[in-house]
Each structure stands twice: as C-alpha cells, then as structure tokens.
Amino acid sequence: MSRPLALVVDDEADILDLIRITLGRMNVSAVTALTVAEAKRQLERHRPDLCLTDLSLPDGTGLDLLHHINTHHPDLPVAMITAHGNMESAVAAMKAGAFDFVAKPVDLSALRNLVESALRLRGRATPTEERTDSEPPLLGDSPAMQQIRALIAKLARTQAPVFITGESGTGKELAARLIHAQGPRRDGPFVPVNCGAIPHDLVESELFGHKKGSFTGALADKEGLFQAATGGTLFLDELADLPLPAQVKLLRAIQEKCVRPVGAAREVPVDVRIISASHRDLAQEVEKGRFRQDLFYRINVIELRLPALRERPEDIRPLAVHILRKLARAAGEPTAVEPWLSEEAGAALMRYAFPGNVRELENILERAVALCEGERIEVGDLYLPVSERAGALESSGAARVALDQAHLSQATARALGMTPLAFRYRLARLGIDRGEAV
C-alpha cells in the first residue's frame, strides 16, 4: 500500500518544512502550496488523504480553500492552522466543516494526533454503526430521525465539539456514542460523565485528577476523566449543572488541550473530543448568569437537537416492537412467542404525550410485559394516565389488584431464578392462568 499523502498549505516556508519533516517521520508523504490558487492546482494533480491549511494566505483564506474542498472533494478532511489564542477563527473553521485545528506555534504531539485521527477516518470507506443490545441504533423511520442519523454520520467525520439538546429520555447519550463509534476515535475510550451527579467540591478532581496529598482524603494520585478519555471521546452530560468555577477551568482545558491536576505544578496534555449535552436551554442559562457565555460559544460549535417522541408518533410502534424483542431476548425466549401490542394498545401509546420520551416507553412496556395476561399487551396492561388511554381499567381498585398480582409473580420468578417475562411464558405454555399460579 502506498504511503498516505497530505497537502500542506502555508505561506511560511519554515512551517511547511516543520510539518513536512514531522509527517515524514510518520511515514506520510506531503505536497505543499503557498497560496489558495496553488493548493487548488495541487488538488487537481494529486489525491491527498488530508489537507492542513493556514487560515491566512496571500490570495485568500483557509476558509476559502475549505469551501472549495467541501464542494469538490467532500470526503477530504481539512485541518486549520490558526494563530495562537485565536479561538474565534478555529470555531468558525469547524462550523464551516473543518475536521480539526492546530494552533501556532505548532505542537508536534497535537499535530501527530490530528494526522492519525484524520488518516483513520480517511481509510474507512463507509462509517458503520456499532450495534449491540446495550448500544442500539437510533430507531425510527420518521423524517426527523432520518435527518438525525444523516447528521450523526457527518458529525462523526469531524472533531468539532458537539452540543446535543433534547428532553430527558430522548437518547442524548446514545447519539453521542454513535458519533464516537462512527468516527476515527472509535478505537479509543468513550467516557460518559453526568456533571450533575458530581459533588461541587469534587468536580475539579474528577475532571482533571489530583496529586497525592493535594487535599484531605487525597491518599494517592488520581487520573481525571480527561486523562481517562485520551485518544477517545469525553461525553459531558447535563453540562448546565456544572458550577461556574469549574466552567472556567473546563474552558481552558478545551481551548489549550491540556489540564492541570489538583496539586500539580504542571499541565498535562490531553487529546480528547468533547461532546456535551443538556436538557436545559443553555442560551437561557447564559442570560440568567448561570452559564458562561464564552464556554457556551466554545462547546456549541455544532448543535444536534433530538426530537421528543411526541414529535414523531409514527416511530412509536416500531420502537415498541424493538423494545419488546429486546425484553424477549433478555428472557431467553424465541421471538415466535414474544408478546405483541394489540391495535388498541398501540393506538393508546400513539395518543400519549410521553413526557419521559423513549426511556418512559421502555419502562411502560417492561411493566406491561409483567402485567399482561394474554399473548398480546392490551390497553389495561399499559397503565397510562386515565385521560390518555381508551379502554383502561375502570377503577383504581382493579389496578391495585393487578399490580399486587404482578408483584407476586415477580417474587415467584425470582425465587425460581427466572425473569418475570420468562416465568409468564412458562405459565402460558403450561396452560396455567397467572392468577391461579400466584
């Protein structure tokens, strides 16, 4: 296989030499250009696997070249070389589709990491989703979900920070995992952290680590989550819950690509991609003074909004079937005997607003599997709010009896070392009514 080829564009000859030498030591060939026009000619002569371009060029800007490449060579990763501290330009470039950026003076370690990530991406013809029971794909054939999946595939090809918005239960962490799994960092770690679950006085230690003896209880050196995610993706969920002092240090870590553990004298370089999420409106949090505007600007380079389940009711039934199949597999049962929704139950689900979104749908169906008496889940098995379902149980007393019966069935199943779903299937095969069995 021939050596990978990079196109390097800069009007400073010493920068070109430095990058060319660094690439050569990585077994990567390089062609160079001093101007936008010359870079375009090089693109006609060669088929590079990566383009590194300075932002400021004699006959235009790196953004001009980026737009040209996006139009004529859309699969070519482009990284921008920016002046030190010019984060506004770096953010603008990533919003325009740049793969990543490196600041002058060029940090060779950061440059090598960038090139390796770009070449891993270039060497993969078609991104594929990691599909496991624990990390299923984002399901649904609605136009909204088709657009989301297409956007995730595009986001996976860049290192730009992504901010995922959406109500609780819409699948924000799943979307972040899919972006990671389809990108060049897929072989690195995916480290999720719920910012709201970390005590405020421990946020800095959790994110950046600490040195032994740096505070009471620091009995040994501890690696932070940034270090744990090196080479991969750090997912900061519920970012709006991060206290303001920690937001300042997070901003520096993102901008400088290095962290300082608590009690350490020196900063430690880190190579992570940041994906963050919140169910709260960060723009409103900024207006109220609860979230830093500069951090918001930095993490919200690209926004991915996940629609609420009530916005795509046509996806409810296929989602329900997928969840029921997963429950059947977990119970060790063949799909031929899995429970299905009755037409009335399916219609009731489609009328329901689902304030808890997909997570609530999963909970409703798991409970329904435990409660249903027949081979199909009926409306009464769903226990939706009375105003939201048709044909529901007529009295709360009847509901209480059914729930008590379900609890007894679950206890019996546990005593037999079986799941409630498997227990119900065994009773059905034996022709035993579950009420008689308990």
Coordinates of C-alpha atoms in Angstrom, one line a residue:
M1 CA 0.0 0.0 0.0
S2 CA 1.3 3.5 -0.9
R3 CA 2.1 6.0 1.8
P4 CA -0.6 8.4 2.8
L5 CA -0.4 11.8 1.3
A6 CA -1.0 15.2 2.9
L7 CA -1.5 18.6 1.3
V8 CA 0.1 21.3 3.5
V9 CA -0.8 25.0 2.7
D10 CA 1.1 27.8 4.4
D11 CA 2.9 30.9 3.2
E12 CA 5.7 30.5 5.8
A13 CA 8.4 28.2 4.4
D14 CA 9.7 27.2 7.9
I15 CA 6.2 26.0 8.9
L16 CA 6.0 23.9 5.7
D17 CA 9.4 22.4 6.4
L18 CA 8.5 21.6 10.1
I19 CA 5.2 19.9 9.1
R20 CA 6.7 18.0 6.2
I21 CA 9.5 16.6 8.4
T22 CA 7.0 15.6 11.1
L23 CA 4.8 13.9 8.5
G24 CA 7.8 12.1 7.0
R25 CA 8.7 10.6 10.4
M26 CA 5.1 9.3 10.5
N27 CA 5.6 7.7 7.1
V28 CA 3.2 10.3 5.5
S29 CA 4.2 12.0 2.2
A30 CA 3.5 15.7 1.7
V31 CA 2.9 18.1 -1.1
T32 CA 2.9 21.8 -0.3
A33 CA 1.4 25.1 -1.5
L34 CA 2.0 28.7 -0.6
T35 CA -1.4 30.1 -1.8
V36 CA -5.0 29.1 -2.3
A37 CA -4.6 29.0 -6.1
E38 CA -1.5 26.7 -5.8
A39 CA -3.4 24.5 -3.4
K40 CA -6.2 24.1 -5.9
R41 CA -3.7 23.1 -8.6
Q42 CA -2.2 20.5 -6.2
L43 CA -5.7 19.1 -5.6
E44 CA -6.0 18.6 -9.4
R45 CA -2.7 16.8 -9.6
H46 CA -2.9 14.6 -6.5
R47 CA -5.4 12.8 -4.3
P48 CA -4.4 13.7 -0.8
D49 CA -5.7 12.0 2.2
L50 CA -5.5 15.1 4.4
C51 CA -5.2 18.8 4.0
L52 CA -3.5 21.1 6.5
T53 CA -4.0 24.8 5.7
D54 CA -3.1 28.1 7.3
L55 CA -6.0 30.4 8.0
S56 CA -4.3 33.5 6.5
L57 CA -2.9 33.1 2.9
P58 CA -1.7 35.7 0.4
D59 CA -4.6 35.3 -2.1
G60 CA -7.4 34.4 0.3
T61 CA -8.0 32.4 3.5
G62 CA -8.0 28.9 4.6
L63 CA -11.8 29.1 4.8
D64 CA -11.9 29.9 1.0
L65 CA -9.9 26.7 0.4
L66 CA -12.1 24.8 2.9
H67 CA -15.3 25.8 1.0
H68 CA -13.6 24.7 -2.3
I69 CA -12.7 21.3 -0.8
N70 CA -16.2 20.8 0.7
T71 CA -17.6 21.4 -2.8
H72 CA -15.2 19.4 -5.0
H73 CA -13.6 16.9 -2.5
P74 CA -16.2 16.5 0.2
D75 CA -14.5 13.4 1.7
L76 CA -11.2 15.1 2.3
P77 CA -10.5 16.0 5.9
V78 CA -9.3 19.6 6.3
A79 CA -7.5 20.8 9.5
M80 CA -6.9 24.5 10.0
I81 CA -3.7 26.1 11.3
T82 CA -4.6 29.1 13.4
A83 CA -2.8 31.8 15.3
H84 CA -2.2 31.0 19.0
G85 CA -5.2 32.1 21.1
N86 CA -7.4 32.8 18.1
M87 CA -10.2 30.5 19.1
E88 CA -12.8 32.5 17.3
S89 CA -11.2 31.6 14.0
A90 CA -10.8 28.0 15.0
V91 CA -14.5 27.8 15.9
A92 CA -15.5 29.5 12.7
A93 CA -13.5 27.0 10.7
M94 CA -15.0 24.0 12.5
K95 CA -18.5 25.4 12.0
A96 CA -17.6 25.6 8.3
G97 CA -16.7 21.9 8.2
A98 CA -13.0 21.7 9.2
F99 CA -12.0 18.4 10.7
D100 CA -9.9 19.9 13.5
F101 CA -7.4 22.7 14.1
V102 CA -3.9 23.2 15.4
A103 CA -2.5 26.4 16.8
K104 CA 0.8 28.1 16.0
P105 CA 3.4 27.6 17.3
V106 CA 2.6 24.1 16.1
D107 CA 2.6 21.5 18.9
L108 CA 4.0 18.4 17.2
S109 CA 2.3 16.0 19.5
A110 CA -1.0 17.5 18.9
L111 CA -0.2 17.6 15.1
R112 CA 0.6 13.9 15.1
N113 CA -2.6 13.0 17.0
L114 CA -4.6 15.1 14.5
V115 CA -3.0 13.4 11.5
E116 CA -3.5 9.9 12.9
S117 CA -7.2 10.6 13.5
A118 CA -7.7 12.1 10.0
L119 CA -6.0 9.1 8.3
R120 CA -8.1 6.6 10.3
L121 CA -11.1 8.4 9.1
R122 CA -9.9 8.6 5.5
G123 CA -9.1 4.9 5.5
R124 CA -12.6 3.9 6.3
A125 CA -14.9 3.9 3.2
T126 CA -18.3 3.7 4.9
P127 CA -18.9 4.5 8.6
T128 CA -20.9 1.8 10.3
E129 CA -22.8 1.9 13.5
E130 CA -21.8 -0.1 16.5
R131 CA -25.0 -2.2 17.1
T132 CA -25.2 -4.1 20.3
D133 CA -28.1 -4.7 22.7
S134 CA -26.6 -2.2 25.1
E135 CA -26.0 0.4 22.4
P136 CA -28.7 0.1 19.8
P137 CA -29.0 2.5 16.8
L138 CA -31.3 5.4 17.0
L139 CA -34.5 3.8 15.7
G140 CA -37.3 5.3 13.7
D141 CA -38.2 6.0 10.0
S142 CA -39.7 9.4 10.5
P143 CA -38.1 12.3 8.5
A144 CA -36.8 13.7 11.7
M145 CA -34.9 10.6 12.7
Q146 CA -33.6 10.1 9.1
Q147 CA -32.1 13.6 9.3
I148 CA -30.6 12.9 12.7
R149 CA -28.9 9.7 11.5
A150 CA -27.5 11.5 8.5
L151 CA -26.2 14.4 10.6
I152 CA -24.6 12.0 13.1
A153 CA -22.7 10.4 10.2
K154 CA -21.4 13.9 9.2
L155 CA -20.5 14.8 12.7
A156 CA -18.5 11.7 13.1
R157 CA -16.2 12.9 10.4
T158 CA -15.1 16.0 12.3
Q159 CA -13.5 16.7 15.6
A160 CA -15.7 19.7 16.3
P161 CA -17.3 19.9 19.7
V162 CA -21.0 18.9 19.5
F163 CA -23.7 20.0 21.9
I164 CA -26.7 17.7 22.0
T165 CA -30.0 19.1 23.1
G166 CA -33.3 17.4 23.8
E167 CA -35.7 16.5 26.6
S168 CA -34.8 13.8 29.1
G169 CA -35.1 10.3 27.7
T170 CA -34.6 11.3 24.0
G171 CA -31.3 9.4 23.7
K172 CA -28.7 12.1 24.0
E173 CA -26.0 9.7 25.3
L174 CA -26.9 7.1 22.6
A175 CA -26.4 9.8 20.0
A176 CA -23.0 10.7 21.5
R177 CA -22.0 7.1 21.5
L178 CA -22.9 6.7 17.8
I179 CA -20.9 9.8 16.9
H180 CA -17.9 8.3 18.7
A181 CA -18.5 4.8 17.2
Q182 CA -18.6 6.1 13.6
G183 CA -15.6 8.4 13.9
P184 CA -11.8 8.0 13.8
R185 CA -11.7 7.8 17.6
R186 CA -13.9 4.7 17.7
D187 CA -11.0 2.5 18.9
G188 CA -10.4 4.9 21.9
P189 CA -12.4 5.1 25.1
F190 CA -15.9 6.7 25.3
V191 CA -16.1 8.2 28.8
P192 CA -19.5 9.5 29.9
V193 CA -19.9 11.7 32.9
N194 CA -23.0 13.2 34.4
C195 CA -21.9 16.6 35.6
G196 CA -24.9 17.0 37.9
A197 CA -24.0 13.8 39.8
I198 CA -20.6 15.1 40.9
P199 CA -20.4 17.0 44.2
H200 CA -19.4 20.6 43.5
D201 CA -16.3 20.4 45.7
L202 CA -15.0 17.3 43.8
V203 CA -15.7 18.5 40.2
E204 CA -12.1 19.7 39.5
S205 CA -10.6 16.5 40.9
E206 CA -13.0 14.2 38.9
L207 CA -12.4 16.0 35.6
F208 CA -8.7 16.8 35.9
G209 CA -7.4 14.4 38.5
H210 CA -5.3 15.2 41.6
K211 CA -2.0 14.6 43.2
K212 CA -1.5 12.7 46.4
G213 CA -1.8 15.0 49.5
S214 CA -3.3 17.8 47.5
F215 CA -6.3 17.9 49.8
T216 CA -7.7 15.9 52.8
G217 CA -8.6 12.4 51.6
A218 CA -6.2 12.5 48.5
L219 CA -4.3 9.4 49.6
A220 CA -2.9 8.7 46.1
D221 CA -2.5 10.2 42.7
K222 CA -5.8 10.0 40.7
E223 CA -6.3 10.2 37.0
G224 CA -9.1 12.6 35.9
L225 CA -11.8 11.9 33.3
F226 CA -10.0 14.0 30.7
Q227 CA -6.9 11.7 31.0
A228 CA -9.1 8.6 31.0
A229 CA -10.7 9.7 27.7
T230 CA -7.3 10.5 26.0
G231 CA -7.5 9.2 22.4
G232 CA -11.3 9.0 22.6
T233 CA -14.4 11.0 23.5
L234 CA -15.4 12.7 26.7
F235 CA -19.2 13.0 27.0
L236 CA -20.3 15.7 29.4
D237 CA -23.9 15.1 30.1
E238 CA -26.1 17.7 31.9
L239 CA -23.4 20.3 31.4
A240 CA -25.6 23.1 32.7
D241 CA -25.3 21.6 36.2
L242 CA -21.5 22.4 36.2
P243 CA -20.7 25.1 38.8
L244 CA -19.3 28.4 37.5
P245 CA -15.7 27.9 38.9
A246 CA -15.4 24.6 37.2
Q247 CA -16.7 26.1 33.9
V248 CA -13.7 28.4 33.8
K249 CA -11.3 25.5 34.1
L250 CA -13.2 23.4 31.6
L251 CA -13.0 26.3 29.1
R252 CA -9.2 26.4 29.5
A253 CA -8.9 22.6 29.2
I254 CA -10.9 22.7 25.9
Q255 CA -9.0 25.6 24.4
E256 CA -5.5 24.7 25.4
K257 CA -5.9 20.9 25.1
C258 CA -4.3 20.3 28.5
V259 CA -5.3 20.0 32.1
R260 CA -3.7 20.6 35.5
P261 CA -4.5 18.0 38.2
V262 CA -5.3 19.5 41.6
G263 CA -2.0 20.0 43.4
A264 CA 0.2 19.5 40.3
A265 CA 2.8 22.0 39.2
R266 CA 2.5 21.4 35.5
E267 CA -0.3 21.0 33.0
V268 CA -0.7 17.6 31.2
P269 CA -1.6 17.5 27.5
V270 CA -4.8 15.6 26.7
D271 CA -6.2 14.5 23.3
V272 CA -10.0 14.2 23.6
R273 CA -13.0 15.0 21.6
I274 CA -15.7 16.8 23.6
I275 CA -19.4 16.0 23.2
S276 CA -21.8 17.7 25.7
A277 CA -25.5 17.6 26.4
S278 CA -28.2 19.1 28.5
H279 CA -32.0 19.0 28.6
R280 CA -31.9 22.7 29.7
D281 CA -31.7 25.7 27.3
L282 CA -28.1 26.9 27.7
A283 CA -28.8 30.2 26.0
Q284 CA -31.3 31.0 28.7
E285 CA -28.8 29.8 31.3
V286 CA -26.3 32.3 29.9
E287 CA -28.8 35.1 30.1
K288 CA -29.5 34.2 33.7
G289 CA -25.8 34.3 34.5
R290 CA -25.7 30.6 35.4
F291 CA -23.5 29.5 32.4
R292 CA -20.5 31.2 31.0
Q293 CA -21.1 32.7 27.5
D294 CA -17.5 32.0 26.4
L295 CA -17.8 28.3 27.3
F296 CA -21.2 28.1 25.6
Y297 CA -19.7 29.6 22.4
R298 CA -16.9 27.1 22.6
I299 CA -18.9 23.9 23.2
N300 CA -21.8 24.8 21.0
V301 CA -19.8 24.7 17.7
I302 CA -22.4 22.3 16.2
E303 CA -25.8 21.7 17.8
L304 CA -27.7 18.4 17.5
R305 CA -31.3 18.5 18.6
L306 CA -33.0 15.3 19.3
P307 CA -36.8 15.5 18.8
A308 CA -39.2 14.5 21.6
L309 CA -41.1 11.2 21.0
R310 CA -44.4 13.1 20.7
E311 CA -43.0 14.9 17.7
R312 CA -42.6 11.7 15.8
P313 CA -45.6 9.5 16.7
E314 CA -45.1 7.3 13.6
D315 CA -41.9 5.9 15.3
I316 CA -43.7 4.7 18.5
R317 CA -44.9 1.4 17.2
P318 CA -41.6 0.3 15.6
L319 CA -39.8 1.4 18.8
A320 CA -42.2 -0.6 20.9
V321 CA -41.6 -3.7 18.8
H322 CA -37.9 -3.3 19.1
I323 CA -38.1 -2.9 22.9
L324 CA -40.4 -6.0 23.2
R325 CA -38.0 -8.1 21.2
K326 CA -35.1 -6.9 23.4
L327 CA -37.2 -8.0 26.5
A328 CA -37.9 -11.3 24.9
R329 CA -34.2 -11.9 24.2
A330 CA -33.3 -10.9 27.8
A331 CA -35.8 -13.6 29.0
G332 CA -34.2 -16.2 26.7
E333 CA -37.4 -16.6 24.8
P334 CA -37.7 -17.1 21.0
T335 CA -39.3 -14.3 19.0
A336 CA -42.1 -16.6 18.0
V337 CA -43.7 -16.3 21.4
E338 CA -42.8 -12.7 22.2
P339 CA -45.8 -10.5 23.2
W340 CA -47.2 -8.1 20.7
L341 CA -49.3 -4.9 21.1
S342 CA -52.9 -5.0 20.4
E343 CA -54.2 -2.4 17.9
E344 CA -55.9 -0.6 20.8
A345 CA -52.8 -0.6 22.9
G346 CA -50.7 0.7 20.0
A347 CA -53.2 3.5 19.4
A348 CA -53.2 4.4 23.1
L349 CA -49.4 4.7 23.0
M350 CA -49.6 6.9 19.9
R351 CA -52.0 9.3 21.7
Y352 CA -49.8 9.5 24.8
A353 CA -47.6 12.6 25.1
F354 CA -44.6 10.7 26.6
P355 CA -43.1 13.4 28.9
G356 CA -40.3 10.9 29.6
N357 CA -39.8 10.1 25.9
V358 CA -38.2 6.8 24.8
R359 CA -37.0 6.0 28.3
E360 CA -40.6 6.2 29.5
L361 CA -41.8 4.0 26.7
E362 CA -39.2 1.3 27.7
N363 CA -40.5 1.5 31.3
I364 CA -44.1 1.3 30.3
L365 CA -43.5 -1.8 28.1
E366 CA -41.4 -3.6 30.7
R367 CA -44.1 -3.1 33.2
A368 CA -46.8 -4.2 30.7
V369 CA -44.9 -7.4 29.9
A370 CA -45.1 -8.3 33.6
L371 CA -48.8 -7.4 33.9
C372 CA -50.3 -8.7 30.7
E373 CA -52.3 -12.0 31.0
G374 CA -52.6 -13.0 27.4
E375 CA -50.4 -13.3 24.4
R376 CA -50.9 -9.6 23.5
I377 CA -50.4 -6.4 25.5
E378 CA -53.8 -4.7 25.9
V379 CA -54.5 -1.1 26.9
G380 CA -55.1 -2.1 30.5
D381 CA -51.6 -3.6 30.8
L382 CA -50.0 -0.2 29.9
Y383 CA -51.3 1.7 32.9
L384 CA -51.2 5.0 31.1
P385 CA -52.8 8.0 32.8
V386 CA -56.6 7.6 32.5
S387 CA -57.0 10.7 30.4
E388 CA -54.5 9.4 27.8
R389 CA -55.9 5.9 27.1
A390 CA -59.0 4.2 25.9
G391 CA -60.4 1.1 27.3
A392 CA -58.4 1.5 30.5
L393 CA -59.2 -0.3 33.8
E394 CA -62.3 1.2 35.2
S395 CA -61.2 1.6 38.8
S396 CA -58.0 2.2 40.7
G397 CA -59.0 -0.8 42.9
A398 CA -58.8 -3.2 39.9
A399 CA -55.4 -1.6 39.0
R400 CA -54.1 -2.2 42.5
V401 CA -55.2 -5.9 42.4
A402 CA -53.4 -6.3 39.1
L403 CA -50.3 -4.6 40.4
D404 CA -50.2 -6.7 43.5
Q405 CA -50.6 -9.8 41.4
A406 CA -47.7 -8.6 39.2
H407 CA -45.5 -8.2 42.3
L408 CA -46.3 -11.7 43.5
S409 CA -45.4 -13.0 40.0
Q410 CA -42.1 -11.2 40.1
A411 CA -41.3 -12.6 43.5
T412 CA -42.1 -16.1 42.4
A413 CA -40.0 -15.7 39.3
R414 CA -37.0 -14.5 41.4
A415 CA -37.4 -17.5 43.7
L416 CA -37.2 -19.8 40.7
G417 CA -34.2 -17.9 39.3
M418 CA -36.2 -16.7 36.3
T419 CA -37.1 -13.3 34.8
P420 CA -40.8 -12.2 35.1
L421 CA -41.1 -12.5 31.4
A422 CA -39.7 -16.0 31.2
F423 CA -42.0 -17.0 34.1
R424 CA -45.1 -15.7 32.3
Y425 CA -44.1 -17.6 29.2
R426 CA -43.7 -20.8 31.1
L427 CA -47.2 -20.4 32.6
A428 CA -48.7 -19.8 29.2
R429 CA -47.1 -22.9 27.7
L430 CA -48.4 -25.0 30.6
G431 CA -51.9 -23.5 30.1
I432 CA -51.9 -22.0 33.6
D433 CA -53.6 -18.8 34.3
R434 CA -51.2 -16.5 36.1
G435 CA -53.7 -15.6 38.8
E436 CA -54.1 -19.3 39.7
A437 CA -50.3 -19.7 39.9
V438 CA -49.9 -16.9 42.4

